[in-house]
Amino acid sequence: MRRAASLLSAVGATALLLTSCGTESAGVGASGARASVPPSRPQVQDPGKDGVRITSLTLTSPSPYPTPTRRVSVSADSLALDSGDAIASFEVTNEGTQTLTYSVVITFMSSDGGAVASQTTTVRNVGPGKIVRGTVRTGHLPPSAPRVTRAKVLKVTKVPANEAPAEPGACPASGIRVSADNGDAAMGLRVVGLHLDNCGKRNYSIEGYPLLELLDGNYKTVHGIKTLHGTSEITTGAGPDQQPRPVTLRPGQSAAAALVWRNTTESGTPVNVPYVRVRATTGASPVTLTLNLDLGTTGRLGVKPWSKAEQ
């Protein structure tokens, strides 16, 4: 009897050992859960651009092996990341003399240098000599996307903070939001639309043309460019010139205007205008837009008047 009991005890211990070993091996459990893959942090060597640089990159990828259900220790970084997601930490250093608002485009890349995803983030009110840190993430990537291994600062624009465009969906204290679209380009002809939204609670009336000031990279006035009322001297493809008419916008309504130019380059030095300070009308608060006008050597910029936008 003692021998039989010893044999049964040995068999039970062996079964227990096999069950324990199976918990750590690859295999499908009751819920088909996958193992947590700890995030990796590759070394970042980013020289940065215009005062913005990547400081760290956190990566994660889905596990290729399903595991049975068991308790797994998960770090805060793992919880912050979706499968295949990546987060880039960055810092903005304002080396200028005035408070600025930055728009930063960060590109996430694969090992061969190809772009996997790009994200734009806005960093507002960075004072002179100040450093502001933030993060931007790819968001969930499809399974077919290449694995992210690198990130870099692709583009930086910055404008005086008190003249920065309002955040999407936000309404300035004036009740008037000024913005620009991405524009259109064909055969050297450029057209950019200006938009004025009455996001306030009262009617807003305008008449005439947007008031423009062309600015260089240091926000100084660019001279030598003739601003034309109308666009017929530049092209007939932008429609006939219309005389300005009074426009009254009720809350929620919008108006539109347009800038038209050619980037023709002949003799002389080409002129590029990164920023345009826009006032909807005389006395209105200025908004500085990053439009990157490549005016070539033409010396002319056509402006269409404000007109009520179709609803």
XYZ file of C-alpha atoms in Angstrom:
311
model
C 0.000 0.000 0.000
C 2.804 2.357 0.828
C 4.455 1.582 -2.499
C 1.207 2.236 -4.402
C 0.734 5.563 -2.609
C 4.290 6.610 -3.452
C 3.726 5.757 -7.105
C 0.501 7.784 -7.258
C 2.261 10.723 -5.614
C 5.058 10.627 -8.193
C 2.588 10.534 -11.100
C 0.720 13.522 -9.664
C 3.945 15.520 -9.265
C 4.932 14.760 -12.856
C 1.529 15.926 -14.142
C 1.803 19.108 -12.117
C 5.276 19.774 -13.517
C 4.076 19.262 -17.096
C 1.123 21.593 -16.549
C 3.401 24.267 -15.130
C 5.806 23.975 -18.058
C 2.928 24.270 -20.519
C 1.942 27.646 -19.090
C 5.221 29.202 -20.253
C 5.333 27.619 -23.727
C 3.635 28.864 -26.890
C 0.085 27.590 -27.112
C -3.508 28.762 -27.393
C -5.354 29.270 -24.123
C -9.028 29.620 -23.388
C -9.202 33.253 -24.522
C -6.515 33.178 -27.214
C -4.776 36.154 -25.574
C -1.384 37.221 -26.946
C 1.716 37.905 -24.942
C 2.572 41.453 -24.067
C 5.613 42.713 -25.943
C 7.530 45.250 -23.873
C 8.040 48.565 -25.713
C 11.494 49.227 -27.111
C 13.328 52.551 -27.105
C 15.822 52.786 -29.973
C 18.603 55.322 -29.711
C 17.617 58.640 -31.260
C 20.079 60.747 -33.214
C 18.022 63.676 -34.463
C 19.798 66.958 -35.217
C 16.413 68.650 -35.135
C 15.132 71.590 -37.132
C 14.399 75.219 -36.251
C 14.635 74.591 -32.508
C 12.637 71.339 -32.488
C 14.194 67.894 -32.024
C 13.153 64.340 -31.216
C 14.402 63.261 -27.780
C 13.128 59.675 -27.610
C 11.093 57.103 -29.509
C 8.993 54.354 -27.937
C 7.952 51.421 -30.138
C 5.801 48.361 -29.760
C 4.749 45.565 -32.099
C 2.261 42.706 -31.937
C 3.536 39.388 -30.617
C 3.750 36.675 -33.285
C 2.978 34.007 -30.665
C -0.419 33.473 -28.994
C -0.210 32.416 -25.360
C -2.663 30.917 -22.905
C -4.443 33.119 -20.448
C -2.268 34.172 -17.536
C -1.445 37.270 -15.507
C 1.168 39.455 -17.147
C 2.928 42.443 -15.680
C 2.220 45.423 -17.975
C 4.103 48.715 -17.750
C 2.517 52.125 -18.128
C 4.248 52.537 -21.493
C 2.712 49.292 -22.728
C -0.717 50.496 -21.725
C -0.191 53.764 -23.598
C 0.589 52.019 -26.884
C -1.653 50.151 -29.284
C -0.196 47.197 -31.104
C 2.213 48.566 -33.719
C 1.976 52.094 -32.323
C 4.902 54.482 -31.794
C 5.328 57.585 -29.656
C 7.943 60.286 -30.310
C 8.909 62.653 -27.520
C 10.172 66.045 -28.639
C 11.244 69.381 -27.258
C 10.837 72.888 -28.624
C 13.438 75.533 -27.783
C 12.600 79.153 -28.549
C 15.869 80.898 -29.261
C 14.143 84.054 -30.464
C 13.106 87.234 -28.698
C 9.317 86.920 -28.821
C 6.717 84.374 -27.745
C 5.938 81.997 -30.595
C 3.435 79.323 -31.549
C 4.956 76.349 -33.387
C 3.447 73.939 -35.879
C 5.569 70.775 -36.067
C 5.349 67.912 -38.550
C 6.967 64.681 -37.323
C 7.492 61.734 -39.675
C 7.715 58.141 -38.458
C 9.875 55.974 -40.728
C 10.745 52.338 -41.351
C 14.273 50.917 -41.380
C 14.682 51.691 -45.103
C 13.848 55.365 -44.549
C 10.355 55.212 -46.022
C 7.619 57.256 -44.368
C 5.104 55.168 -42.430
C 3.044 57.985 -40.879
C 3.240 61.734 -40.334
C 1.581 63.759 -37.624
C 1.257 67.515 -37.087
C 1.150 69.036 -33.628
C 0.834 72.632 -32.437
C 2.820 73.976 -29.496
C 1.477 77.327 -28.362
C 2.951 80.240 -26.427
C 6.605 79.242 -26.134
C 8.360 82.188 -24.512
C 11.846 83.457 -25.422
C 14.521 81.115 -24.079
C 11.926 78.574 -22.943
C 11.876 74.828 -23.622
C 8.551 73.022 -23.987
C 8.316 69.237 -24.253
C 5.579 67.109 -25.763
C 4.747 63.838 -27.463
C 3.127 62.770 -30.708
C 2.039 59.262 -31.685
C 1.369 57.434 -34.924
C -1.991 56.129 -33.808
C -2.936 52.557 -34.682
C -1.210 51.331 -37.841
C -2.625 48.596 -40.110
C -0.986 45.159 -39.897
C 0.477 45.639 -43.383
C 2.360 48.820 -42.389
C 6.163 48.561 -42.095
C 7.516 48.578 -38.567
C 8.470 52.041 -37.347
C 12.128 52.274 -36.347
C 12.892 55.987 -36.622
C 11.347 59.438 -36.397
C 12.456 62.893 -37.481
C 11.251 66.479 -37.502
C 10.122 67.062 -41.078
C 8.863 70.650 -40.965
C 8.584 73.501 -38.486
C 6.675 76.747 -38.864
C 6.327 79.379 -36.160
C 4.413 82.629 -35.872
C 4.038 85.284 -33.172
C 1.806 83.738 -30.520
C -0.569 86.711 -30.354
C -1.176 86.423 -34.116
C -1.386 82.634 -34.421
C -4.462 81.151 -36.122
C -7.057 79.782 -33.744
C -7.078 76.077 -32.997
C -9.573 74.073 -35.093
C -12.962 74.372 -33.481
C -11.890 77.238 -31.208
C -13.263 80.763 -31.514
C -11.080 83.827 -30.812
C -12.304 86.560 -28.505
C -13.065 88.674 -31.598
C -15.618 86.088 -32.765
C -13.908 85.965 -36.169
C -11.689 83.079 -37.262
C -9.311 83.596 -40.222
C -7.627 80.659 -41.960
C -6.287 79.482 -45.311
C -6.723 76.281 -47.285
C -3.984 74.147 -48.847
C -4.270 75.929 -52.173
C -4.027 74.691 -55.744
C -1.163 74.732 -58.208
C -1.082 74.043 -61.963
C 1.380 75.082 -64.676
C 3.056 77.639 -62.426
C -0.236 79.226 -61.333
C -0.958 79.332 -57.605
C -4.298 79.910 -55.865
C -4.825 79.950 -52.097
C -8.209 80.509 -50.514
C -8.666 82.703 -47.435
C -11.587 81.927 -45.137
C -13.337 84.072 -42.577
C -15.786 82.389 -40.192
C -18.172 84.219 -37.908
C -17.928 81.927 -34.882
C -19.205 84.621 -32.529
C -22.715 85.540 -31.392
C -23.258 88.758 -33.370
C -23.459 89.687 -37.031
C -20.188 90.718 -38.652
C -19.999 93.039 -41.671
C -17.111 93.468 -44.109
C -16.599 95.026 -47.509
C -13.593 95.060 -49.787
C -10.368 93.080 -49.875
C -8.390 91.339 -47.156
C -5.614 93.590 -45.873
C -2.260 91.877 -46.369
C 1.285 92.367 -45.137
C 3.938 90.104 -46.637
C 6.567 88.977 -44.116
C 9.977 87.336 -44.371
C 11.383 84.634 -42.078
C 12.036 87.239 -39.362
C 8.503 88.660 -39.624
C 9.776 91.807 -41.339
C 7.849 93.412 -44.199
C 8.803 92.233 -47.700
C 9.018 95.158 -50.091
C 8.901 95.261 -53.884
C 5.730 93.175 -54.363
C 2.702 94.863 -55.932
C -0.625 93.738 -54.470
C -3.342 93.870 -57.140
C -7.054 94.209 -56.473
C -8.306 91.513 -58.799
C -6.556 88.692 -60.632
C -7.157 89.375 -64.346
C -3.615 90.791 -64.774
C -2.236 87.455 -63.602
C -4.647 84.956 -65.162
C -8.124 84.629 -66.642
C -8.377 81.129 -65.201
C -9.449 82.333 -61.765
C -12.741 83.754 -63.042
C -13.716 87.339 -63.835
C -12.909 90.128 -61.417
C -15.833 91.201 -59.263
C -16.300 94.536 -57.541
C -16.371 94.372 -53.729
C -19.828 94.222 -52.187
C -20.983 94.567 -48.572
C -21.097 91.208 -46.825
C -22.914 90.595 -43.556
C -22.247 87.297 -41.836
C -24.653 85.945 -39.298
C -23.217 83.663 -36.603
C -22.119 80.429 -38.260
C -21.727 81.973 -41.726
C -18.465 82.372 -43.647
C -16.821 84.508 -46.307
C -14.012 83.668 -48.722
C -11.350 85.515 -50.684
C -8.354 84.292 -52.666
C -4.694 85.010 -53.400
C -3.463 84.326 -56.930
C 0.083 84.468 -58.292
C 2.565 82.841 -60.630
C 5.940 81.445 -59.659
C 7.588 82.442 -62.957
C 11.321 83.046 -62.643
C 13.117 85.177 -65.211
C 15.854 87.742 -64.661
C 16.350 88.939 -61.121
C 16.172 87.313 -57.719
C 13.159 85.119 -56.923
C 11.082 86.240 -53.954
C 9.674 83.763 -51.443
C 7.312 84.993 -48.744
C 6.848 82.489 -45.887
C 4.282 84.462 -43.903
C 1.312 86.714 -44.653
C -0.257 88.884 -41.960
C -3.984 89.093 -42.712
C -6.603 91.504 -41.386
C -10.185 90.866 -42.397
C -10.818 94.600 -42.544
C -9.423 97.845 -41.154
C -9.054 97.656 -37.390
C -9.445 93.873 -37.223
C -6.985 91.795 -35.221
C -4.143 90.444 -37.385
C -3.613 86.735 -38.043
C -0.270 85.535 -39.415
C -0.625 82.618 -41.818
C 2.190 80.407 -43.083
C 1.512 80.460 -46.836
C 4.996 80.167 -48.406
C 4.275 82.322 -51.449
C 6.806 81.446 -54.167
C 6.366 84.621 -56.175
C 9.355 84.054 -58.473
C 10.431 87.263 -60.150
C 6.905 88.378 -61.086
C 6.606 90.976 -58.299
C 2.796 90.655 -58.256
C 0.134 89.140 -56.060
C -3.547 89.238 -57.005
C -6.298 89.392 -54.365
C -9.984 88.658 -54.780
C -12.493 90.516 -52.534
C -14.445 88.940 -49.716
C -17.672 87.269 -50.795
C -20.166 85.221 -48.831
C -19.309 81.541 -48.964
C -21.925 79.057 -50.076
C -23.447 77.179 -47.170
